[in-house]
Short mmCIF file of C-alpha atoms and ligand atoms in Angstrom, two decimals:
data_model
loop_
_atom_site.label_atom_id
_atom_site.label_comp_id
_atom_site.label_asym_id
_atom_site.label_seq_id
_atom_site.Cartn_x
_atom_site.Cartn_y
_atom_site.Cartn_z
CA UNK A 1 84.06 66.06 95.93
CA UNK A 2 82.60 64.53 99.40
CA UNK A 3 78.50 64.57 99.24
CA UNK A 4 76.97 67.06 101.40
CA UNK A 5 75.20 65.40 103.87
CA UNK A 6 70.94 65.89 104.01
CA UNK A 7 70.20 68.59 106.30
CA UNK A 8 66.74 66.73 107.11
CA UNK A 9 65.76 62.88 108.10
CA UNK A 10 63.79 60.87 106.30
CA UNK A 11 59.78 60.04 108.35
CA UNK A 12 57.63 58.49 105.19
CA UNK A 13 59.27 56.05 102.91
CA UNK A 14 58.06 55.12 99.77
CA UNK A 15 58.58 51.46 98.60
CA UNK A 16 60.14 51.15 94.54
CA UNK A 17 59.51 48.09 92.78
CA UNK A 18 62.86 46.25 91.79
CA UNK A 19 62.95 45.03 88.01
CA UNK A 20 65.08 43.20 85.79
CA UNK A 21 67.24 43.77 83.16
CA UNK A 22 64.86 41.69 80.80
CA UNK A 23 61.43 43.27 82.73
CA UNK A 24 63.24 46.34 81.46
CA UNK A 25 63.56 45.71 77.87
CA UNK A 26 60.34 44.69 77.59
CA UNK A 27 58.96 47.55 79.73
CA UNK A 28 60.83 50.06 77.46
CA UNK A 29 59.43 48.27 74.13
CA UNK A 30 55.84 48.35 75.35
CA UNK A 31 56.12 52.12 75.67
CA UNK A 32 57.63 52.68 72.32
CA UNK A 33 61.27 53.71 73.73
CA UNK A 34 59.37 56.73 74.80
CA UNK A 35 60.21 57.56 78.50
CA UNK A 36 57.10 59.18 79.11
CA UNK A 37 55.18 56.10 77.93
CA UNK A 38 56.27 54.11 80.76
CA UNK A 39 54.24 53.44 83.96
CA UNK A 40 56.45 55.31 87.09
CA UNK A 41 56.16 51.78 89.03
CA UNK A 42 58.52 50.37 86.14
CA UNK A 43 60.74 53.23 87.08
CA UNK A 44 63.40 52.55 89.77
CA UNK A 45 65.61 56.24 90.03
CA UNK A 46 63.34 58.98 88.36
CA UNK A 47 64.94 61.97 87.02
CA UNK A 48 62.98 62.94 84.41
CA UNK A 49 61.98 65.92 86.04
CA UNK A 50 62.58 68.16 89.08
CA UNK A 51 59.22 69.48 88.79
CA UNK A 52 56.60 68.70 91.49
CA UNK A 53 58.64 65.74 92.12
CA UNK A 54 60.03 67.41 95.15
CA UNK A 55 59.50 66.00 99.16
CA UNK A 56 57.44 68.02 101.21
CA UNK A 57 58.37 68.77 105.16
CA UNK A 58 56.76 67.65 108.02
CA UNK A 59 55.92 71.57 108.07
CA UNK A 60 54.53 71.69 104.41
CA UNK A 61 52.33 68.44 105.07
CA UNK A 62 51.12 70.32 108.67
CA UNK A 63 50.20 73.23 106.50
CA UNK A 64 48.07 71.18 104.28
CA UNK A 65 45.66 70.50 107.35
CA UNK A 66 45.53 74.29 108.03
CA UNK A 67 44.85 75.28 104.77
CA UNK A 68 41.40 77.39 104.91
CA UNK A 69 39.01 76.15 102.01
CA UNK A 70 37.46 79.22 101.40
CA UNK A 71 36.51 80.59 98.04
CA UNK A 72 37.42 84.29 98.32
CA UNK A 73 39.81 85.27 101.26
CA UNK A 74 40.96 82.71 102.76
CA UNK A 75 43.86 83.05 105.52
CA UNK A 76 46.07 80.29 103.56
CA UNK A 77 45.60 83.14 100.57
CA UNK A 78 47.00 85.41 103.18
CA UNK A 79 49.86 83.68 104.40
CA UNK A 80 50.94 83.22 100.62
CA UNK A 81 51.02 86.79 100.15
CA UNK A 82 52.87 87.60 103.37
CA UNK A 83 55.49 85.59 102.56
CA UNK A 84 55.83 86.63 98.89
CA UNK A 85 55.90 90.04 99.25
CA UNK A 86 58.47 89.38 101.73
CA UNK A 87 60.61 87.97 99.38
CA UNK A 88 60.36 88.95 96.36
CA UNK A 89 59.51 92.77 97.22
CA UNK A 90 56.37 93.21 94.60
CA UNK A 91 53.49 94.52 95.45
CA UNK A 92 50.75 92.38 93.50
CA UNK A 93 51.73 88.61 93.75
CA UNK A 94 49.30 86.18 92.99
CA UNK A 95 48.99 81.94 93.03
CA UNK A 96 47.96 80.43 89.94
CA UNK A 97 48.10 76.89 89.28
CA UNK A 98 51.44 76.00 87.73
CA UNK A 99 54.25 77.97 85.88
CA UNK A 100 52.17 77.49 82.01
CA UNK A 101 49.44 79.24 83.38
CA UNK A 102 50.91 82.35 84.68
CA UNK A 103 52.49 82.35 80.90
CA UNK A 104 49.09 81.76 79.72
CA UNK A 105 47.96 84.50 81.40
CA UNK A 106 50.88 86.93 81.58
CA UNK A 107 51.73 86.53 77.36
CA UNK A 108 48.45 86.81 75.77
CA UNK A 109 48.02 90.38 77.64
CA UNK A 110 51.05 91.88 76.76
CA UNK A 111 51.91 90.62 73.10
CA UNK A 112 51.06 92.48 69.83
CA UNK A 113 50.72 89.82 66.69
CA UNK A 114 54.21 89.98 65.33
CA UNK A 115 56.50 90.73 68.42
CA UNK A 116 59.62 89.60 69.28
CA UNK A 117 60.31 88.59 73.06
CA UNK A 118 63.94 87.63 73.72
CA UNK A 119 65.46 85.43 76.22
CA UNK A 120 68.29 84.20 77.77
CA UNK A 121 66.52 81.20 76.49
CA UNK A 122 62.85 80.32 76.68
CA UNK A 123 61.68 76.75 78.52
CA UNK A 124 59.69 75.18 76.11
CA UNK A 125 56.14 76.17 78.10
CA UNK A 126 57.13 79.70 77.92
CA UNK A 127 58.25 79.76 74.21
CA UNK A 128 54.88 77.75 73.62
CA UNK A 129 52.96 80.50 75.20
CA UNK A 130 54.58 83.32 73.43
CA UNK A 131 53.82 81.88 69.75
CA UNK A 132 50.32 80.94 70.87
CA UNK A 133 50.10 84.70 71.89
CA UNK A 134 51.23 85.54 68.30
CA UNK A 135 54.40 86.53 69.25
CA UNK A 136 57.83 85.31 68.02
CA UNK A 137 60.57 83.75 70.60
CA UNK A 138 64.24 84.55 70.26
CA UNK A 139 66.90 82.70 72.44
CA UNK A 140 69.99 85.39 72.73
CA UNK A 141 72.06 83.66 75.45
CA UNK A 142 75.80 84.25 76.14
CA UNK A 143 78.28 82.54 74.09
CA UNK A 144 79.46 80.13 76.97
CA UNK A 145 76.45 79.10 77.26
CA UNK A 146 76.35 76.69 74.56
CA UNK A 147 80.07 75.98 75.34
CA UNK A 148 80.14 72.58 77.25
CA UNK A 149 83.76 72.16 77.80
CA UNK A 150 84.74 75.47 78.93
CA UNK A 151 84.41 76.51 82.34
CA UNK A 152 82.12 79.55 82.89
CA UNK A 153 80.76 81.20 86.67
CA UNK A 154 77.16 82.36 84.86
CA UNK A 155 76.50 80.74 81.74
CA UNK A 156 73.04 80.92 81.77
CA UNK A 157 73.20 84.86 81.00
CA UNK A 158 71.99 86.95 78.53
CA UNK A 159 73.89 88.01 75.44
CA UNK A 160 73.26 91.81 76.09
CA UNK A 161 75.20 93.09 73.11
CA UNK A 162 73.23 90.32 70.90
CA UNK A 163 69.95 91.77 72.42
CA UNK A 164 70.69 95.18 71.37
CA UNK A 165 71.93 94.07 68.36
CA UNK A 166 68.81 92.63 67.86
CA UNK A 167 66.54 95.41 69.26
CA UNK A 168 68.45 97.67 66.71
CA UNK A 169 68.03 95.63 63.73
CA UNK A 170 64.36 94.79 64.49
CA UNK A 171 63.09 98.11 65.75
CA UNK A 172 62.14 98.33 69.33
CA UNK A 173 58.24 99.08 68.46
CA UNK A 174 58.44 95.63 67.56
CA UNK A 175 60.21 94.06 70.52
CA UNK A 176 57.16 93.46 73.38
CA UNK A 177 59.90 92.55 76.13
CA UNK A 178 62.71 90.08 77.51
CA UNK A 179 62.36 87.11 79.60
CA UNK A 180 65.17 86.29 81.89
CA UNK A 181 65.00 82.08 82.79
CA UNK A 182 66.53 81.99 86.45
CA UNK A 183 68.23 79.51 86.43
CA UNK A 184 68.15 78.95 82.77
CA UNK A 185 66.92 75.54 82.50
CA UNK A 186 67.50 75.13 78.70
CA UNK A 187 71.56 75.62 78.66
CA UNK A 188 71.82 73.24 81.60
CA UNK A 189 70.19 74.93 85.09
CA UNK A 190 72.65 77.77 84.88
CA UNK A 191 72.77 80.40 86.45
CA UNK A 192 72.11 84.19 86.01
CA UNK A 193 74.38 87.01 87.62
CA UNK A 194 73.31 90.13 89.42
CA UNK A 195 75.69 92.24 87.28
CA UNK A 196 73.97 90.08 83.79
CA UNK A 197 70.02 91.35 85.46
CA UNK A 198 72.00 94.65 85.75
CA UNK A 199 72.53 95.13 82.26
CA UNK A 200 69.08 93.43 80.85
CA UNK A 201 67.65 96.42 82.75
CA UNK A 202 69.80 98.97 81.70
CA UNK A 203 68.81 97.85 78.03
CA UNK A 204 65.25 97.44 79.00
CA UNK A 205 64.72 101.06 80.11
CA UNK A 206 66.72 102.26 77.08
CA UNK A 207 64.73 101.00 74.78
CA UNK A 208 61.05 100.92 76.84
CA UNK A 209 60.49 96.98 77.07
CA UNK A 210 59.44 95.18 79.86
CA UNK A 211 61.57 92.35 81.60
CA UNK A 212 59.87 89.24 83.05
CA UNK A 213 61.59 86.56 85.17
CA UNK A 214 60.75 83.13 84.50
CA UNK A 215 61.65 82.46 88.36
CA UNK A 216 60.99 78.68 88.56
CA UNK A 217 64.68 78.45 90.67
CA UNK A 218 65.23 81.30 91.90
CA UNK A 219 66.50 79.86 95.10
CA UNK A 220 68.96 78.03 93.36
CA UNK A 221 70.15 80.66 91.46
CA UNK A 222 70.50 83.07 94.34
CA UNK A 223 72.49 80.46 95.98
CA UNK A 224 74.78 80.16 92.94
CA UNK A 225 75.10 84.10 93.15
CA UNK A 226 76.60 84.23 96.55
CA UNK A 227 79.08 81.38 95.98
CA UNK A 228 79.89 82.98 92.65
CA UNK A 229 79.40 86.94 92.57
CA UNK A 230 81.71 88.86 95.24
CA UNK A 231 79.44 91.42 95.57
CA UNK A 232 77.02 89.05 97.33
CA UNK A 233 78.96 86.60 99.66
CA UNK A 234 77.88 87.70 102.89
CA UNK A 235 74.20 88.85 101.54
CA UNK A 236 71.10 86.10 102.63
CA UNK A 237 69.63 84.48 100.21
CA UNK A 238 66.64 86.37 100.85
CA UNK A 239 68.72 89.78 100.29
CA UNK A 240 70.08 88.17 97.01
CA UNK A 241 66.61 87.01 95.73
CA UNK A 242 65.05 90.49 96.19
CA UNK A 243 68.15 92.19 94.39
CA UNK A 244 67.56 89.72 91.73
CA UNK A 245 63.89 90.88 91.38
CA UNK A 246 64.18 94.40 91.75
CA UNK A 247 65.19 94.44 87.87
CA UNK A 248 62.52 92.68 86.63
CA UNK A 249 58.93 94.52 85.96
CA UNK A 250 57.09 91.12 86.77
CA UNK A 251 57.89 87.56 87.10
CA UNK A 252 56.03 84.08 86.56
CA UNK A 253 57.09 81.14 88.42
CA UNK A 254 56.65 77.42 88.83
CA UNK A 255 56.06 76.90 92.22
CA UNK A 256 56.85 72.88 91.56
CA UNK A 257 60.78 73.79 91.20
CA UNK A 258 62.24 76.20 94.26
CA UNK A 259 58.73 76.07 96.43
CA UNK A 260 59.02 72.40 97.22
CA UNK A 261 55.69 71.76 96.28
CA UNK A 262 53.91 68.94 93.87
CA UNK A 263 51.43 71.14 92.07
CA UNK A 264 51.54 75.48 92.08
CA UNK A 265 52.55 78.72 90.20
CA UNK A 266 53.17 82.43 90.84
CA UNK A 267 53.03 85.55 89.17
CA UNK A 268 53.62 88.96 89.88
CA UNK A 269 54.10 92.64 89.25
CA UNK A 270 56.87 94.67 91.13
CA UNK A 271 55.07 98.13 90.68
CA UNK A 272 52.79 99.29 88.29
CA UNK A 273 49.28 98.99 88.85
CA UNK A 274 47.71 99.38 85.90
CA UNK A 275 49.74 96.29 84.65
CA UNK A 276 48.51 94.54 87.70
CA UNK A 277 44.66 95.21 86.65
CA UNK A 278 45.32 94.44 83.44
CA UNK A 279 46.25 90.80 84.26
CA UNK A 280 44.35 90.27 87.07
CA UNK A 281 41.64 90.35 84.56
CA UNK A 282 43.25 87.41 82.67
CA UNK A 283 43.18 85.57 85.73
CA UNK A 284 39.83 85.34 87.15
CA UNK A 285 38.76 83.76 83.51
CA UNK A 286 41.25 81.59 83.34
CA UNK A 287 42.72 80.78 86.95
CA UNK A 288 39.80 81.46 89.11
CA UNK A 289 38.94 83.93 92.09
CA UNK A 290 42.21 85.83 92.90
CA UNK A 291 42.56 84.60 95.75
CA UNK A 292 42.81 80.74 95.21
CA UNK A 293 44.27 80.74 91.72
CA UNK A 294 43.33 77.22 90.45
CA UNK A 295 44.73 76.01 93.49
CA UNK A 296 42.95 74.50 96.43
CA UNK A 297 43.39 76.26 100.32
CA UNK A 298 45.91 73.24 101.26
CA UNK A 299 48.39 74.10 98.33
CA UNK A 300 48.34 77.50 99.09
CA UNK A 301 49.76 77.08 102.67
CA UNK A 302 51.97 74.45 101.25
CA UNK A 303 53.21 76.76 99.17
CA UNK A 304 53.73 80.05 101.41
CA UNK A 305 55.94 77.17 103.67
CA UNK A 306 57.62 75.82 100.92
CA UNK A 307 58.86 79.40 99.54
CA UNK A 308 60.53 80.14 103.23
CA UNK A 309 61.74 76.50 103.14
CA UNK A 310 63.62 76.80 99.78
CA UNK A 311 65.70 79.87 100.68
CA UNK A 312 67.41 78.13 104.00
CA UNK A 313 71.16 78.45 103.26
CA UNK A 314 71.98 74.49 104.63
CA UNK A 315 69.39 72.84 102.56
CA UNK A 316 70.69 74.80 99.00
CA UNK A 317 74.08 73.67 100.05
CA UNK A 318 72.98 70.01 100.32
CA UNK A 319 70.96 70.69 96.89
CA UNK A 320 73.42 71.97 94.52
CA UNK A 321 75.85 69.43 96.18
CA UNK A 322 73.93 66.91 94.59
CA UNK A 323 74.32 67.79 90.97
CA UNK A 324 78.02 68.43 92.06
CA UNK A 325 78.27 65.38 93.53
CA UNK A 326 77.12 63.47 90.51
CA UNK A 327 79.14 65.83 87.90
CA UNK A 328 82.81 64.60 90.13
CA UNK A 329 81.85 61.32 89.24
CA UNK A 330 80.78 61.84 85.76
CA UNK A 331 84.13 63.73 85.25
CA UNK A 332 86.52 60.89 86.95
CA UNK A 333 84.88 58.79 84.41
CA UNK A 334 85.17 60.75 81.59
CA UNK A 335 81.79 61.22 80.81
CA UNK A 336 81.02 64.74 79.44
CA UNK A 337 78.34 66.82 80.47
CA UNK A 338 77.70 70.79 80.38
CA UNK A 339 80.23 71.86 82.79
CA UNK A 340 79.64 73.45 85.50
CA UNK A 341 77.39 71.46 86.58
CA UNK A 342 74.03 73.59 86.93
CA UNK A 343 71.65 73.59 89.94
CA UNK A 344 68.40 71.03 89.15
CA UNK A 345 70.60 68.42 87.38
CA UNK A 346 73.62 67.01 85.11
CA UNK A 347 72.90 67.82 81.63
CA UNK A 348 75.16 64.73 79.56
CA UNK A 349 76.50 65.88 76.40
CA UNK A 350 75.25 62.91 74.77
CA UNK A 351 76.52 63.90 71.58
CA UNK A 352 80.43 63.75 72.46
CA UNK A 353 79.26 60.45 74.43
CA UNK A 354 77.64 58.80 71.47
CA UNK A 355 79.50 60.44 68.31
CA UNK A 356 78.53 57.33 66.30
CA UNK A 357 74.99 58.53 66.60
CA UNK A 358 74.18 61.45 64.33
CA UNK A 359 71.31 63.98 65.90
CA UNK A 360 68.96 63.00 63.40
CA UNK A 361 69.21 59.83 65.42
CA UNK A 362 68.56 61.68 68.50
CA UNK A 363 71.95 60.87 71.10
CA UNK A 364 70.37 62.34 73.85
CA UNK A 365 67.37 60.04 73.88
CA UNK A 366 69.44 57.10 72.78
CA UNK A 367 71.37 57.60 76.26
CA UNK A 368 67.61 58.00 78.54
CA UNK A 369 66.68 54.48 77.16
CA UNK A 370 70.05 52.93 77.51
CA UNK A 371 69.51 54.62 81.41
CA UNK A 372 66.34 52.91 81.76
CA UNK A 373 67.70 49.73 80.38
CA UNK A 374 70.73 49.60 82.37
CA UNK A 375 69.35 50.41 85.87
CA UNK A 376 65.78 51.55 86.03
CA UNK A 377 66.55 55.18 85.42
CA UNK A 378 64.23 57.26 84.04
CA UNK A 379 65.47 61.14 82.38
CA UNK A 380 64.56 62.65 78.87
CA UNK A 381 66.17 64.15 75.65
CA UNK A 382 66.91 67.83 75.58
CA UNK A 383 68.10 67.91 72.33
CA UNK A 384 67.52 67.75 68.69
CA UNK A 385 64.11 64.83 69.83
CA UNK A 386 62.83 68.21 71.82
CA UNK A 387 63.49 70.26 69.06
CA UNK A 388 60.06 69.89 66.89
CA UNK A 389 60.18 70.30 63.37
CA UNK A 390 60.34 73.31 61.31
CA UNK A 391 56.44 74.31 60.78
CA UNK A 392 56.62 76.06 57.86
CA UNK A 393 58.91 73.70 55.69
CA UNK A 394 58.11 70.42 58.22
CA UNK A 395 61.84 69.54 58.12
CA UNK A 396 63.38 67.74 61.29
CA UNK A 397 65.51 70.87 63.18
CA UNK A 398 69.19 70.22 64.53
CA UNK A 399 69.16 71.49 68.24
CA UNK A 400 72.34 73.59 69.08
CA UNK A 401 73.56 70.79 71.68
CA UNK A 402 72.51 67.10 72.30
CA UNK A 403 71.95 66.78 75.82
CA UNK A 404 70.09 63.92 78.13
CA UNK A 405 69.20 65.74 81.11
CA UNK A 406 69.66 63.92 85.05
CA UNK A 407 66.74 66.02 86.61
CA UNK A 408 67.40 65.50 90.71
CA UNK A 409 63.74 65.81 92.25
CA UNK A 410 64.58 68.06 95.64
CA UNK A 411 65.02 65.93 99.02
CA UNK A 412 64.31 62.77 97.76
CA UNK A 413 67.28 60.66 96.84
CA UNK A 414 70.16 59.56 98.44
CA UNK A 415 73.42 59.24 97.74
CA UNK A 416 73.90 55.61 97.30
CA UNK A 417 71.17 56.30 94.47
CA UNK A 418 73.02 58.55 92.88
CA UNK A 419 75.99 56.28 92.86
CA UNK A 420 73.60 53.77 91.19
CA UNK A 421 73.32 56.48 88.51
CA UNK A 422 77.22 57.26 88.16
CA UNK A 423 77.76 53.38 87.81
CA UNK A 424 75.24 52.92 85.50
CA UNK A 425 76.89 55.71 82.84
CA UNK A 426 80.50 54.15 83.91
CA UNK A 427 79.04 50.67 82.54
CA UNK A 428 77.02 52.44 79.50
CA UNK A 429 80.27 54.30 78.25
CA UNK A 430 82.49 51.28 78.20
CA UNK A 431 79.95 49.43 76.02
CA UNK A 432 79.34 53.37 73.83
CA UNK A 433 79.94 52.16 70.88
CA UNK A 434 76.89 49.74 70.77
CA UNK A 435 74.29 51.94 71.71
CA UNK A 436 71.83 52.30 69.25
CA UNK A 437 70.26 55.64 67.73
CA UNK A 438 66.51 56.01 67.41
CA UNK A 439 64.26 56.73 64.58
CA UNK A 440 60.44 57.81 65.05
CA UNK A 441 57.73 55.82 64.08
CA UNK A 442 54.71 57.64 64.49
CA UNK A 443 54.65 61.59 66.10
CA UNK A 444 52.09 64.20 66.79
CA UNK A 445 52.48 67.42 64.95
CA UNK A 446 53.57 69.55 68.13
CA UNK A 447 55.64 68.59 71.19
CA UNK A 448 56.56 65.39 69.97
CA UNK A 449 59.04 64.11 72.99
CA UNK A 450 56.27 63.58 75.07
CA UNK A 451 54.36 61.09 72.74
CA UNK A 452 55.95 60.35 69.55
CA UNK A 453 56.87 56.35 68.91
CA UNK A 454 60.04 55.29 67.76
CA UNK A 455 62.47 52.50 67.64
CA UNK A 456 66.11 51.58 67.52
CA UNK A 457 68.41 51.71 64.44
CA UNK A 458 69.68 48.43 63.59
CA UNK A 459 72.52 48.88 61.50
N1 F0G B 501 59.68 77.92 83.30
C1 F0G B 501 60.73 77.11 83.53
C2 F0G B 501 62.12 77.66 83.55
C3 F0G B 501 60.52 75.73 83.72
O1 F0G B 501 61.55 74.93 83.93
C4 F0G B 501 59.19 75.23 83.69
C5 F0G B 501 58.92 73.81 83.87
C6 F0G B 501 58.13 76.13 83.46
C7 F0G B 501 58.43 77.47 83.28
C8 F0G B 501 56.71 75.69 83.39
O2 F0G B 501 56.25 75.40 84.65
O3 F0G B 501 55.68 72.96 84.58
O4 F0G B 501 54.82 74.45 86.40
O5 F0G B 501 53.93 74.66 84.11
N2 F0G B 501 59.81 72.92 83.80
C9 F0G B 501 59.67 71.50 84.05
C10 F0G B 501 60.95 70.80 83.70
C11 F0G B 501 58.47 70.87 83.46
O6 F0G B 501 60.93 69.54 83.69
O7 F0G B 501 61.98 71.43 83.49
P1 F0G B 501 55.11 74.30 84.93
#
């Protein structure tokens, strides 16, 4: 696999700080063996997340000197709008200040104590915001999807026939809708088909539920679709990305993923107005004016660039070559991971890479602090250390796969880093056997990756 080259040169550097293998260990001890603990100057490669991490353009950063300050109206508000209703094809859109508060907004409104929502799979925000809303999550993805070995075009799809199955069992009075993740981060940043959206809407209007999309990569995931789906290999990615949303009903977004920008969100309704008054009146009390959306004038116009920039054809090339990139390493070396390769990062199957290490002693984390320790890398657990405990009975949950997730932050490193990243596994898996699992020490009683303590097993 030859790297796609960056369509873009690099202006503004910033300088990392070089550390030691012994700076290291002591760095990762300080902070528990918690990732998160650690300072980000200890942090040589970071791919903990692809979320806000991004680069901005020379156009984006422009933009942010243009944007217009004002509280109700301003033209930044404007430009936003313009350029999401060009896109997406709704007719209400509207900023809000990161992906969890769209779902803040968007669930509370639309959930009746009890209800299911199902999903391809929630992110862990979005299944949050659903239980805080008193409703009840369900994950109904296709079988691939959970299927690391086997090769699959659009494993981040929805089990259809499961939905129904569901819907049927459940009664659909007590079904409040379906969220479709594009591209569904959970399973690995994989991708959702046309024909997949197709059917989720067929089932929606057969049973009266509404569909959301959970659009944090959207670009990516239109980009997978014409690469992928026949139908759509000469469409634009603009053409693909309002196909994709002319199924859904409404759709949040994390404008920190596909939107290239640090700090931003996005919700919207395709049609139906009395939906749209309905949650604009969540908004103003939680987001602010409509037209700012917890968001300042700058970010706006940041963001309105940023959406344009993310659907150019050369760049989404470059970006899923990244993860691609990495994954033709990973496989020459025998290190498995959920394959293929999705678009925001390698997920490791840490669990085949570590089999001494049973989940309750968390593989995937095991392999982020071995990262860390081996070459400054920084990535997190998305596994059974993710998966909190069971809160009725308290006991530790099994999560279906043990994964350590490589997040790639968009236009920021190069290749040579990500070599630094393939040699670094290379060196960890000859030495697998020695890697030690983790056991908590101290953990708060909800969303425990982020804080908890913990230390290595010693025999
Ligand atoms: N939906 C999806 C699919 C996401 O991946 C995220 C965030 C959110 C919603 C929430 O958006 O962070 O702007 O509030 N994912 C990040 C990640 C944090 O690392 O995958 P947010």
């Amino acid at each position: 696999m030859k790297y796609i080259a960056e369509p873009f040169k690099i202006k503004m550097v910033e300088p990392l700080r070089m550390t030691t293998r012994e700076d290291r260990q002591e760095a990762i001890k300080k902070a528990f063996y918690n990732g998160f603990a650690l300072k980000a100057e200890d942090v040589y490669i970071d791919l903990q997340t692809d979320s806000g991490t991004g680069a901005m353009s020379n156009a984006q950063w422009a933009g942010m000197m243009m944007g217009d300050e004002s509280y109700s109206g301003a033209r930044s508000y404007y430009h936003l709008m313009e350029a999401a209703e060009d896109i997406f094809g709704y007719r209400y859109n509207q900023p809000v200040h990161q992906g969890r508060a769209a779902e803040k907004v968007v669930f509370p409104a639309l959930t009746k104590p009890g209800q299911y929502w199902l999903s391809n799979t929630f992110f862990d925000t979005t299944r949050g915001h659903v239980g805080l809303a008193g409703g009840r999550p369900v994950d109904i993805v296709c079988p691939e999807g959970l299927d690391t070995t086997t090769y699959a075009d659009f494993k981040g799809d929805a089990d259809v026939e499961g939905m129904r199955a569901f819907i049927q069992e459940h009664g659909a009075e007590n079904v409040a809708g379906i969220v479709m993740t594009i591209t569904n981060n959970s399973v690995g940043g994989q991708p959702v088909s046309v024909a997949n959206m197709r059917a989720v809407r067929a089932l929606a209007d057969e049973y009266g539920l509404l569909l959301i999309i959970d659009a944090a990569r959207f670009a990516e995931n239109a980009m997978f679709i014409k690469m992928r789906e026949p139908e759509f290999a000469d469409a634009s990615i603009k053409e693909i990305t309002r196909e994709t949303f002319s199924y859904g009903d409404m759709y949040t977004m994390s404008a920190k993923k596909d939107a290239i920008v640090n700090m931003g969100g996005m919700l919207g309704v395709r049609d139906n107005d009395e939906l749209a008054e309905k949650i604009k009146s969540f908004v103003i009390p939680f987001e602010g004016y409509l037209t700012y959306g917890g968001l300042a004038g700058r970010d706006l116009e940041a963001l309105a660039i940023g959406l344009e920039e993310g659907l150019d054809e050369d760049y989404l090339r470059y970006r899923l070559g990244q993860s691609q990139y990495l994954a033709a390493r990973f496989e020459k070396a025998g290190i498995p991971f959920q394959n293929p390769v999705g678009g925001h990062g390698v997920f490791i199957d840490a669990g085949k890479l570590l089999p001494h290490i049973p989940w309750h002693q968390f593989p995937g984390h095991a392999l982020a602090v071995e990262l860390y320790i081996e070459a400054g890398i920084r990535c997190c657990d998305i596994g059974s250390l993710l998966m909190d405990r069971d809160p009725v009975t308290g006991d530790a949950q099994q999560a279906p796969a043990e994964f350590t997730r490589l997040a790639i932050p968009r236009r920021v490193y190069t290749q040579a880093h990500l070599d630094v990243v393939a040699d670094a596994l290379e060196a960890i898996k000859a030495r697998a056997d020695q890697v030690p699992g983790y056991e908590i020490t101290w953990e708060p009683k909800v969303l425990r990756h982020f804080t908890s303590h913990l230390r290595p097993v010693t025999a």
